[in-house]
Coordinates of C-alpha atoms in Angstrom, one line a residue:
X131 CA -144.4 45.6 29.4
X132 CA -142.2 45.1 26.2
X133 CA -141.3 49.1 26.9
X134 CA -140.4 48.3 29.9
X135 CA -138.4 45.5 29.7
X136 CA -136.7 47.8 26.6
X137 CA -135.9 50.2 29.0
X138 CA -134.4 47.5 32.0
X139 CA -132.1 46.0 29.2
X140 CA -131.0 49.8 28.3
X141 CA -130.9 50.3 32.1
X142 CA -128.8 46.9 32.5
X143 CA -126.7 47.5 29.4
X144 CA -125.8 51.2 30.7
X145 CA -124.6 49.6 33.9
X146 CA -122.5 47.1 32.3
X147 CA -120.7 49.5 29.6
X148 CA -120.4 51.5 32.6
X149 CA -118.3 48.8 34.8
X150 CA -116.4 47.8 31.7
X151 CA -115.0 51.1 31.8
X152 CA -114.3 51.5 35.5
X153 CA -112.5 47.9 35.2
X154 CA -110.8 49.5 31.8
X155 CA -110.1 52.9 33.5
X156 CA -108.8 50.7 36.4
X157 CA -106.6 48.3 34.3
X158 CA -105.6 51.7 32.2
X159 CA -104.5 53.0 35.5
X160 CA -102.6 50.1 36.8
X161 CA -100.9 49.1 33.6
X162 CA -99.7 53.2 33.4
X163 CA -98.1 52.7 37.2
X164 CA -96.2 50.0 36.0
X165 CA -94.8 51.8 32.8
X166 CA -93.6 55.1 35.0
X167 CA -92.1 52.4 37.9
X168 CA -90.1 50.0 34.6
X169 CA -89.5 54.2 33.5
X170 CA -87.9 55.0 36.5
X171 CA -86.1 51.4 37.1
X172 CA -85.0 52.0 34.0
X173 CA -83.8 56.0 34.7
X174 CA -82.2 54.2 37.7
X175 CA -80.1 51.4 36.1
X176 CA -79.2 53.9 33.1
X177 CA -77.5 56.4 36.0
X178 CA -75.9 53.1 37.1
X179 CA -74.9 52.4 34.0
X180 CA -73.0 56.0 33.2
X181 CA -71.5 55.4 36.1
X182 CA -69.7 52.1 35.5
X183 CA -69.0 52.9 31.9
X184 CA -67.3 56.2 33.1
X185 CA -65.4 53.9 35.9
X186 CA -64.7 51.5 32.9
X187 CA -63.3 54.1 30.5
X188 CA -60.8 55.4 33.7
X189 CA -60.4 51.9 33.8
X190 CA -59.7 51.0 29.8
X191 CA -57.7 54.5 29.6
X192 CA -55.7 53.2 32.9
X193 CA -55.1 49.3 30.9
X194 CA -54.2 51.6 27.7
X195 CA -50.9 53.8 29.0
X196 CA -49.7 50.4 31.2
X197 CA -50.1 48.3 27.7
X198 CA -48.0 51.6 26.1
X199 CA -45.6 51.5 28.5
X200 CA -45.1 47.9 28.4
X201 CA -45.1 48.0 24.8
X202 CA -42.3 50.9 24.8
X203 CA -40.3 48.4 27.4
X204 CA -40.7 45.4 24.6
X205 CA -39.8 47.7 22.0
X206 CA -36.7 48.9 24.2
X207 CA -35.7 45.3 24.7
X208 CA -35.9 44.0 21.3
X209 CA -33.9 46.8 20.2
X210 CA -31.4 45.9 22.5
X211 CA -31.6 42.3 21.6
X212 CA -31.4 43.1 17.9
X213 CA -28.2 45.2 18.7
X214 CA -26.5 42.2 20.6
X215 CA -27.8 39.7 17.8
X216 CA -26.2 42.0 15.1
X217 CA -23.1 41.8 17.3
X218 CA -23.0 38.4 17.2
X219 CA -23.8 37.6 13.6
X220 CA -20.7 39.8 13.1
X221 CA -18.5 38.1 15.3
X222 CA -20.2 34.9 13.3
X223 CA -19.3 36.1 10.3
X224 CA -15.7 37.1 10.8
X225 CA -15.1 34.0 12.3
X226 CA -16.7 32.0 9.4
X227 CA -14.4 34.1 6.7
X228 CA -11.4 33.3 8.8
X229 CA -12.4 29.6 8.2
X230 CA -13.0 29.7 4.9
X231 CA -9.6 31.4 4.4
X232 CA -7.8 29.0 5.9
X233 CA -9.4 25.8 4.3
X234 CA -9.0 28.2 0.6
X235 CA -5.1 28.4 1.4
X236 CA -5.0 24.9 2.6
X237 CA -6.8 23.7 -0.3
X238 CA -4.5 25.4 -2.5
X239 CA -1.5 23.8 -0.9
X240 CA -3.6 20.7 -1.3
X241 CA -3.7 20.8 -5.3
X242 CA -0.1 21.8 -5.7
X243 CA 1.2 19.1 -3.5
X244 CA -1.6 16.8 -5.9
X245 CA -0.2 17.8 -9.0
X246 CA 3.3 17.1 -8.0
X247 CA 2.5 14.0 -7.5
X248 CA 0.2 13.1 -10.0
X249 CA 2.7 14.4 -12.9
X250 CA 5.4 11.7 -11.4
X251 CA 2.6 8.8 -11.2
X252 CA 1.1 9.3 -14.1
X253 CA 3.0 7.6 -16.7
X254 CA 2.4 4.1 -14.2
X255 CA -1.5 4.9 -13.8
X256 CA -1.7 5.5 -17.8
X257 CA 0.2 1.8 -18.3
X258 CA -1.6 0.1 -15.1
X259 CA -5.1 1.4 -16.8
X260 CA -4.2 0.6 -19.7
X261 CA -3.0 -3.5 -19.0
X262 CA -6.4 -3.3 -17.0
X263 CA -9.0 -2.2 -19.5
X264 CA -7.2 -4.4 -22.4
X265 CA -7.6 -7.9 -19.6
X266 CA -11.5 -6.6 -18.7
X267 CA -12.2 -6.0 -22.9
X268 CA -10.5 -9.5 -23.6
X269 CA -12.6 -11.2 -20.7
X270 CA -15.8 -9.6 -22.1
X271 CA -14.9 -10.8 -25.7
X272 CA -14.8 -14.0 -24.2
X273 CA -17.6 -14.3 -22.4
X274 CA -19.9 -12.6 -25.1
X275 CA -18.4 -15.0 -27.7
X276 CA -19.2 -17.9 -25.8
X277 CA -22.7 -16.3 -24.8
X278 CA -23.4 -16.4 -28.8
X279 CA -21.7 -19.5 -29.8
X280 CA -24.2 -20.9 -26.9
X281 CA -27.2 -18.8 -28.5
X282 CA -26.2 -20.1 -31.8
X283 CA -26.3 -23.8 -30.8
X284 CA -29.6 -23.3 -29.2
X285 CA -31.5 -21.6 -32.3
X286 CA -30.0 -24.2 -34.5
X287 CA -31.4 -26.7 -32.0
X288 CA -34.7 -25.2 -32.5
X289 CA -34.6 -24.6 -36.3
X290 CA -34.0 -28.1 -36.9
X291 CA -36.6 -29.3 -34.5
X292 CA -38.9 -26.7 -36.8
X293 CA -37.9 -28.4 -39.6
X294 CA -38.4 -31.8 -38.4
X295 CA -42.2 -30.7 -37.0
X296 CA -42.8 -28.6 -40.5
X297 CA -42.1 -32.1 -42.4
X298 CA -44.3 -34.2 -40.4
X299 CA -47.5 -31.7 -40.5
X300 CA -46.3 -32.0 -44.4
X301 CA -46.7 -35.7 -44.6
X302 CA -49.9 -35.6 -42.4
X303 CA -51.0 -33.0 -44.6
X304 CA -50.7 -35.1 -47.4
X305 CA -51.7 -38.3 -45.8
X306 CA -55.0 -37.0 -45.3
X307 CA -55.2 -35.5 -48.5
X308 CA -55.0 -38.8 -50.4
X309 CA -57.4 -40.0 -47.4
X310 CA -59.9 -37.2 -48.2
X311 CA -59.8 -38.1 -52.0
X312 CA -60.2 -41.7 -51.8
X313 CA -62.9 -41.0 -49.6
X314 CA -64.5 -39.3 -52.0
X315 CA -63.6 -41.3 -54.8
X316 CA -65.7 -44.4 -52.8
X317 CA -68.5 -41.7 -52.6
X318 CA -68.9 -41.2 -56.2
X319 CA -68.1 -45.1 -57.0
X320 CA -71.4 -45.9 -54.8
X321 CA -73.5 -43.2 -56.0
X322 CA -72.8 -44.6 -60.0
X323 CA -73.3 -48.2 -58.5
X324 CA -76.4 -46.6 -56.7
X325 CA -77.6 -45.1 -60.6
X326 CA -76.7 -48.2 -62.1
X327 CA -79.5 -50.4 -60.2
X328 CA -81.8 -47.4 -60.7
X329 CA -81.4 -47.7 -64.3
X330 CA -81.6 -51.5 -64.2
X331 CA -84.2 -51.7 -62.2
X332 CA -86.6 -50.0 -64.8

C-alpha cells in the first residue's frame, strides 16, 4: 500500500512537473511572439523614422541656404547702411568744424573788442573797487568792534557775578566752619562734665 501510494504521488508529481512545463513552454511561446511583433513594430517605426529624419535633413539643409541668404541680404544692407552713416557723420563733422570756426573767430573778435574796453575802464573799476572794499572793511570793523565791546560787557557781567557767588560760598564756608567747631567744642565740654560726675560720684 505505502509503495503504492509512493508510486501515485511519483505518478501525480510527474503529471504536475509535466503541466508546469506545457503552461511554461506555452507562456515561453507567447511571451517570444510578443518580442518578434514589439521587434518588428519597432523595425517599422525605425524605417519611419529614417524617413522623416532624411525629410528633416532636406528640410534643415533647405532652412540653412534661406537663413544664408538672408543673412548675406543683412549683411548687404548693413554695409550699405554703414556706408550712408559714414556719409553722414562726415557731413556732421564738416558742418560741426565750420561752427566751431566761426564761434573761434567770433570769440577772438570778442576779446579784442573786451580788452579795448577794459584798458579804458579800468582805471574807474580800480577806484570804484577800491572806495567799495575800504566802506565794506570799515562797516565790518564796526560791527566786529561792537560785537566785542558787547562780549566784553557780558563776561564782565558774569565775572562779577562769579565773584559775588565765590564770596558768599566763602562766608558760608566759614560760617559753618565756626558752626562745626563750636559744635564740637559743646561735645567735648559735655563729655568733661560727663567725667566730672563720674569721678565725683566715686
Amino acid at each position: 500500500n505505502v509503495l503504492d501510494e509512493l508510486n501515485k504521488w511519483k505518478l501525480s508529481l510527474i503529471e504536475h512537473h509535466k503541466l508546469q512545463m506545457r503552461q511554461e513552454k506555452e507562456k515561453h511561446a507567447t511571451h517570444v511572439r510578443q518580442l518578434s511583433n514589439e521587434m518588428e513594430n519597432l523595425k517599422e517605426l525605425l524605417r519611419t523614422y529614417e524617413i522623416s529624419i532624411g525629410r528633416k535633413d532636406e528640410v534643415v539643409i533647405t532652412n540653412l541656404t534661406q537663413a544664408l541668404d538672408r543673412q548675406k541680404e543683412r549683411i548687404e544692407l548693413m554695409r550699405r547702411l554703414t556706408f550712408w552713416r559714414i556719409q553722414h557723420v562726415k557731413a556732421k563733422q564738416e558742418e560741426y568744424a565750420n561752427r566751431i570756426a566761426d564761434r573761434q573767430f567770433r570769440t577772438t573778435l570778442m576779446k579784442k573788442v573786451w580788452a579795448a574796453w577794459r584798458s579804458l575802464s579800468e582805471e574807474k573799476w580800480k577806484e570804484k573797487v577800491a572806495k567799495a572794499c575800504q566802506l565794506r572793511a570799515e562797516n565790518v570793523c564796526v560791527q566786529l568792534t561792537n560785537d566785542y565791546e558787547a562780549k566784553i560787557a557780558e563776561l564782565t557781567a558774569t565775572l562779577e557775578e562769579t565773584e559775588a557767588q565765590i564770596l558768599r560760598l566763602r562766608s558760608e564756608r566759614e560760617h559753618n566752619e565756626d558752626t562745626m567747631k563750636k559744635a564740637f567744642m559743646r561735645g567735648v565740654c559735655a563729655l568733661n562734665l560727663e567725667a566730672m560726675t563720674m569721678f565725683q560720684g566715686k
